[in-house]
Amino acid sequence: MSHLILYDKHCSLCGVAIQFVLKKDKKRRFLFASLEGKTARSLCNMIHTAEAESVIFIEHFQTQKQRIYYQSKAVFRILWCLGGFWKLFGFKCFLPSWMFDWSYQLIAKRRHKICKVCSIKNPEIKRDSRFIS
């Protein structure tokens, strides 16, 4: 069973986050696709267009149990699905999203100032089979 993370390929902070998930995903259950790519376009009837600039997490991608999460809920659900130690932070996915979305939006507005280097353009990562177009 795999999960899909849709991310902004122009966002340096997203690149760092994807790098983190790649490193921690020992079971290789996460797939990654750019919000600007074919996969995201094919899913646009399922995705809220208002959330298109947010990280989008699709748990149990392409199964009957598929669920879509946005913003802070997506981040916490990703941590929950990583398992182990990360569940301590991910448990917040069970709380209402309004409690954390404000901080997600605050960071999102300043993301280009927070993180200057985009690690997602690393050629080794692009060759990883978990990246889909």
PDB file of N, CA and C in Angstrom, residues 74-129:
ATOM      1  N   ALA A  74      -2.195  17.295   6.490  1.00  0.00           N
ATOM      2  CA  ALA A  74      -1.347  16.481   5.602  1.00  0.00           C
ATOM      3  C   ALA A  74       0.012  16.225   6.246  1.00  0.00           C
ATOM      4  N   VAL A  75       0.610  17.258   6.802  1.00  0.00           N
ATOM      5  CA  VAL A  75       1.927  17.119   7.432  1.00  0.00           C
ATOM      6  C   VAL A  75       1.867  16.125   8.589  1.00  0.00           C
ATOM      7  N   PHE A  76       0.879  16.290   9.459  1.00  0.00           N
ATOM      8  CA  PHE A  76       0.776  15.394  10.614  1.00  0.00           C
ATOM      9  C   PHE A  76       0.423  13.968  10.199  1.00  0.00           C
ATOM     10  N   ARG A  77      -0.379  13.831   9.164  1.00  0.00           N
ATOM     11  CA  ARG A  77      -0.740  12.486   8.698  1.00  0.00           C
ATOM     12  C   ARG A  77       0.471  11.783   8.079  1.00  0.00           C
ATOM     13  N   ILE A  78       1.318  12.541   7.394  1.00  0.00           N
ATOM     14  CA  ILE A  78       2.556  11.980   6.845  1.00  0.00           C
ATOM     15  C   ILE A  78       3.435  11.464   7.984  1.00  0.00           C
ATOM     16  N   LEU A  79       3.578  12.267   9.031  1.00  0.00           N
ATOM     17  CA  LEU A  79       4.383  11.836  10.184  1.00  0.00           C
ATOM     18  C   LEU A  79       3.775  10.587  10.824  1.00  0.00           C
ATOM     19  N   TRP A  80       2.460  10.551  10.936  1.00  0.00           N
ATOM     20  CA  TRP A  80       1.774   9.388  11.506  1.00  0.00           C
ATOM     21  C   TRP A  80       2.073   8.139  10.672  1.00  0.00           C
ATOM     22  N   CYS A  81       2.007   8.276   9.360  1.00  0.00           N
ATOM     23  CA  CYS A  81       2.237   7.135   8.467  1.00  0.00           C
ATOM     24  C   CYS A  81       3.701   6.704   8.409  1.00  0.00           C
ATOM     25  N   LEU A  82       4.615   7.622   8.738  1.00  0.00           N
ATOM     26  CA  LEU A  82       6.033   7.229   8.822  1.00  0.00           C
ATOM     27  C   LEU A  82       6.235   6.239   9.961  1.00  0.00           C
ATOM     28  N   GLY A  83       5.394   6.353  10.984  1.00  0.00           N
ATOM     29  CA  GLY A  83       5.433   5.408  12.096  1.00  0.00           C
ATOM     30  C   GLY A  83       6.574   5.646  13.066  1.00  0.00           C
ATOM     31  N   GLY A  84       6.741   4.720  13.974  1.00  0.00           N
ATOM     32  CA  GLY A  84       7.809   4.795  14.971  1.00  0.00           C
ATOM     33  C   GLY A  84       7.749   6.069  15.786  1.00  0.00           C
ATOM     34  N   PHE A  85       8.904   6.653  16.006  1.00  0.00           N
ATOM     35  CA  PHE A  85       9.045   7.885  16.776  1.00  0.00           C
ATOM     36  C   PHE A  85       8.188   9.020  16.227  1.00  0.00           C
ATOM     37  N   TRP A  86       7.999   9.061  14.913  1.00  0.00           N
ATOM     38  CA  TRP A  86       7.304  10.171  14.264  1.00  0.00           C
ATOM     39  C   TRP A  86       5.823  10.201  14.596  1.00  0.00           C
ATOM     40  N   LYS A  87       5.283   9.100  15.098  1.00  0.00           N
ATOM     41  CA  LYS A  87       3.875   9.083  15.512  1.00  0.00           C
ATOM     42  C   LYS A  87       3.635  10.027  16.687  1.00  0.00           C
ATOM     43  N   LEU A  88       4.673  10.299  17.483  1.00  0.00           N
ATOM     44  CA  LEU A  88       4.528  11.232  18.602  1.00  0.00           C
ATOM     45  C   LEU A  88       4.110  12.614  18.109  1.00  0.00           C
ATOM     46  N   PHE A  89       4.604  13.014  16.945  1.00  0.00           N
ATOM     47  CA  PHE A  89       4.225  14.298  16.361  1.00  0.00           C
ATOM     48  C   PHE A  89       2.990  14.147  15.484  1.00  0.00           C
ATOM     49  N   GLY A  90       2.879  13.020  14.836  1.00  0.00           N
ATOM     50  CA  GLY A  90       1.785  12.769  13.909  1.00  0.00           C
ATOM     51  C   GLY A  90       0.431  12.591  14.559  1.00  0.00           C
ATOM     52  N   PHE A  91       0.391  12.305  15.871  1.00  0.00           N
ATOM     53  CA  PHE A  91      -0.904  12.102  16.527  1.00  0.00           C
ATOM     54  C   PHE A  91      -1.795  13.332  16.393  1.00  0.00           C
ATOM     55  N   LYS A  92      -1.207  14.482  16.110  1.00  0.00           N
ATOM     56  CA  LYS A  92      -1.988  15.714  15.957  1.00  0.00           C
ATOM     57  C   LYS A  92      -2.926  15.650  14.755  1.00  0.00           C
ATOM     58  N   CYS A  93      -2.726  14.669  13.894  1.00  0.00           N
ATOM     59  CA  CYS A  93      -3.615  14.532  12.725  1.00  0.00           C
ATOM     60  C   CYS A  93      -5.041  14.194  13.155  1.00  0.00           C
ATOM     61  N   PHE A  94      -5.213  13.737  14.380  1.00  0.00           N
ATOM     62  CA  PHE A  94      -6.536  13.385  14.878  1.00  0.00           C
ATOM     63  C   PHE A  94      -7.251  14.581  15.514  1.00  0.00           C
ATOM     64  N   LEU A  95      -6.541  15.708  15.630  1.00  0.00           N
ATOM     65  CA  LEU A  95      -7.132  16.928  16.179  1.00  0.00           C
ATOM     66  C   LEU A  95      -7.688  17.764  15.028  1.00  0.00           C
ATOM     67  N   PRO A  96      -8.597  18.702  15.321  1.00  0.00           N
ATOM     68  CA  PRO A  96      -9.162  19.538  14.247  1.00  0.00           C
ATOM     69  C   PRO A  96      -8.077  20.362  13.538  1.00  0.00           C
ATOM     70  N   SER A  97      -8.170  20.451  12.222  1.00  0.00           N
ATOM     71  CA  SER A  97      -7.137  21.131  11.440  1.00  0.00           C
ATOM     72  C   SER A  97      -7.061  22.630  11.738  1.00  0.00           C
ATOM     73  N   TRP A  98      -8.151  23.262  12.167  1.00  0.00           N
ATOM     74  CA  TRP A  98      -8.122  24.697  12.440  1.00  0.00           C
ATOM     75  C   TRP A  98      -7.127  25.036  13.552  1.00  0.00           C
ATOM     76  N   MET A  99      -6.802  24.059  14.376  1.00  0.00           N
ATOM     77  CA  MET A  99      -5.859  24.299  15.471  1.00  0.00           C
ATOM     78  C   MET A  99      -4.442  24.546  14.953  1.00  0.00           C
ATOM     79  N   PHE A 100      -4.123  24.037  13.768  1.00  0.00           N
ATOM     80  CA  PHE A 100      -2.757  24.113  13.272  1.00  0.00           C
ATOM     81  C   PHE A 100      -2.625  24.763  11.895  1.00  0.00           C
ATOM     82  N   ASP A 101      -3.716  24.863  11.141  1.00  0.00           N
ATOM     83  CA  ASP A 101      -3.621  25.425   9.799  1.00  0.00           C
ATOM     84  C   ASP A 101      -3.118  26.865   9.793  1.00  0.00           C
ATOM     85  N   TRP A 102      -3.442  27.629  10.821  1.00  0.00           N
ATOM     86  CA  TRP A 102      -2.969  29.009  10.869  1.00  0.00           C
ATOM     87  C   TRP A 102      -1.443  29.068  10.878  1.00  0.00           C
ATOM     88  N   SER A 103      -0.797  28.141  11.623  1.00  0.00           N
ATOM     89  CA  SER A 103       0.670  28.139  11.658  1.00  0.00           C
ATOM     90  C   SER A 103       1.235  27.606  10.340  1.00  0.00           C
ATOM     91  N   TYR A 104       0.559  26.646   9.734  1.00  0.00           N
ATOM     92  CA  TYR A 104       0.974  26.147   8.426  1.00  0.00           C
ATOM     93  C   TYR A 104       0.948  27.298   7.420  1.00  0.00           C
ATOM     94  N   GLN A 105      -0.134  28.077   7.410  1.00  0.00           N
ATOM     95  CA  GLN A 105      -0.278  29.185   6.468  1.00  0.00           C
ATOM     96  C   GLN A 105       0.754  30.280   6.721  1.00  0.00           C
ATOM     97  N   LEU A 106       1.066  30.518   7.974  1.00  0.00           N
ATOM     98  CA  LEU A 106       2.089  31.511   8.322  1.00  0.00           C
ATOM     99  C   LEU A 106       3.454  31.096   7.775  1.00  0.00           C
ATOM    100  N   ILE A 107       3.805  29.850   7.959  1.00  0.00           N
ATOM    101  CA  ILE A 107       5.081  29.332   7.440  1.00  0.00           C
ATOM    102  C   ILE A 107       5.053  29.303   5.913  1.00  0.00           C
ATOM    103  N   ALA A 108       3.937  28.902   5.323  1.00  0.00           N
ATOM    104  CA  ALA A 108       3.823  28.820   3.863  1.00  0.00           C
ATOM    105  C   ALA A 108       4.041  30.181   3.202  1.00  0.00           C
ATOM    106  N   LYS A 109       3.556  31.240   3.823  1.00  0.00           N
ATOM    107  CA  LYS A 109       3.743  32.582   3.264  1.00  0.00           C
ATOM    108  C   LYS A 109       5.209  32.999   3.267  1.00  0.00           C
ATOM    109  N   ARG A 110       5.988  32.479   4.207  1.00  0.00           N
ATOM    110  CA  ARG A 110       7.386  32.873   4.356  1.00  0.00           C
ATOM    111  C   ARG A 110       8.368  31.777   3.915  1.00  0.00           C
ATOM    112  N   ARG A 111       7.848  30.729   3.269  1.00  0.00           N
ATOM    113  CA  ARG A 111       8.670  29.557   2.966  1.00  0.00           C
ATOM    114  C   ARG A 111       9.876  29.861   2.094  1.00  0.00           C
ATOM    115  N   HIS A 112       9.776  30.831   1.195  1.00  0.00           N
ATOM    116  CA  HIS A 112      10.906  31.140   0.316  1.00  0.00           C
ATOM    117  C   HIS A 112      12.012  31.877   1.065  1.00  0.00           C
ATOM    118  N   LYS A 113      11.662  32.551   2.146  1.00  0.00           N
ATOM    119  CA  LYS A 113      12.662  33.228   2.971  1.00  0.00           C
ATOM    120  C   LYS A 113      13.282  32.272   3.988  1.00  0.00           C
ATOM    121  N   ILE A 114      12.494  31.302   4.441  1.00  0.00           N
ATOM    122  CA  ILE A 114      12.944  30.353   5.462  1.00  0.00           C
ATOM    123  C   ILE A 114      14.008  29.422   4.915  1.00  0.00           C
ATOM    124  N   CYS A 115      13.814  28.944   3.721  1.00  0.00           N
ATOM    125  CA  CYS A 115      14.697  27.931   3.148  1.00  0.00           C
ATOM    126  C   CYS A 115      15.107  28.362   1.750  1.00  0.00           C
ATOM    127  N   LYS A 116      16.404  28.562   1.547  1.00  0.00           N
ATOM    128  CA  LYS A 116      16.908  29.090   0.280  1.00  0.00           C
ATOM    129  C   LYS A 116      17.349  28.006  -0.702  1.00  0.00           C
ATOM    130  N   VAL A 117      17.742  26.845  -0.228  1.00  0.00           N
ATOM    131  CA  VAL A 117      18.306  25.810  -1.091  1.00  0.00           C
ATOM    132  C   VAL A 117      17.250  24.753  -1.380  1.00  0.00           C
ATOM    133  N   CYS A 118      17.061  24.452  -2.651  1.00  0.00           N
ATOM    134  CA  CYS A 118      16.077  23.439  -3.032  1.00  0.00           C
ATOM    135  C   CYS A 118      16.775  22.108  -3.228  1.00  0.00           C
ATOM    136  N   SER A 119      16.580  21.185  -2.297  1.00  0.00           N
ATOM    137  CA  SER A 119      17.255  19.896  -2.370  1.00  0.00           C
ATOM    138  C   SER A 119      16.557  18.908  -3.290  1.00  0.00           C
ATOM    139  N   ILE A 120      15.382  19.244  -3.789  1.00  0.00           N
ATOM    140  CA  ILE A 120      14.628  18.317  -4.624  1.00  0.00           C
ATOM    141  C   ILE A 120      15.227  18.210  -6.030  1.00  0.00           C
ATOM    142  N   LYS A 121      16.056  19.156  -6.435  1.00  0.00           N
ATOM    143  CA  LYS A 121      16.649  19.130  -7.765  1.00  0.00           C
ATOM    144  C   LYS A 121      17.879  18.232  -7.836  1.00  0.00           C
ATOM    145  N   ASN A 122      18.224  17.627  -6.738  1.00  0.00           N
ATOM    146  CA  ASN A 122      19.362  16.724  -6.685  1.00  0.00           C
ATOM    147  C   ASN A 122      19.144  15.576  -7.675  1.00  0.00           C
ATOM    148  N   PRO A 123      20.075  15.353  -8.628  1.00  0.00           N
ATOM    149  CA  PRO A 123      19.874  14.319  -9.652  1.00  0.00           C
ATOM    150  C   PRO A 123      19.678  12.914  -9.094  1.00  0.00           C
ATOM    151  N   GLU A 124      20.290  12.592  -7.964  1.00  0.00           N
ATOM    152  CA  GLU A 124      20.127  11.261  -7.370  1.00  0.00           C
ATOM    153  C   GLU A 124      18.686  11.037  -6.935  1.00  0.00           C
ATOM    154  N   ILE A 125      18.065  12.062  -6.413  1.00  0.00           N
ATOM    155  CA  ILE A 125      16.681  11.954  -5.957  1.00  0.00           C
ATOM    156  C   ILE A 125      15.755  11.814  -7.156  1.00  0.00           C
ATOM    157  N   LYS A 126      16.010  12.551  -8.208  1.00  0.00           N
ATOM    158  CA  LYS A 126      15.151  12.491  -9.392  1.00  0.00           C
ATOM    159  C   LYS A 126      15.136  11.109 -10.018  1.00  0.00           C
ATOM    160  N   ARG A 127      16.188  10.341  -9.841  1.00  0.00           N
ATOM    161  CA  ARG A 127      16.241   8.976 -10.375  1.00  0.00           C
ATOM    162  C   ARG A 127      15.500   7.977  -9.507  1.00  0.00           C
ATOM    163  N   ASP A 128      15.100   8.389  -8.335  1.00  0.00           N
ATOM    164  CA  ASP A 128      14.387   7.507  -7.410  1.00  0.00           C
ATOM    165  C   ASP A 128      13.032   7.129  -8.001  1.00  0.00           C
ATOM    166  N   SER A 129      12.698   5.853  -8.006  1.00  0.00           N
ATOM    167  CA  SER A 129      11.464   5.368  -8.615  1.00  0.00           C
ATOM    168  C   SER A 129      10.200   5.831  -7.885  1.00  0.00           C
TER     169      SER A 129
END
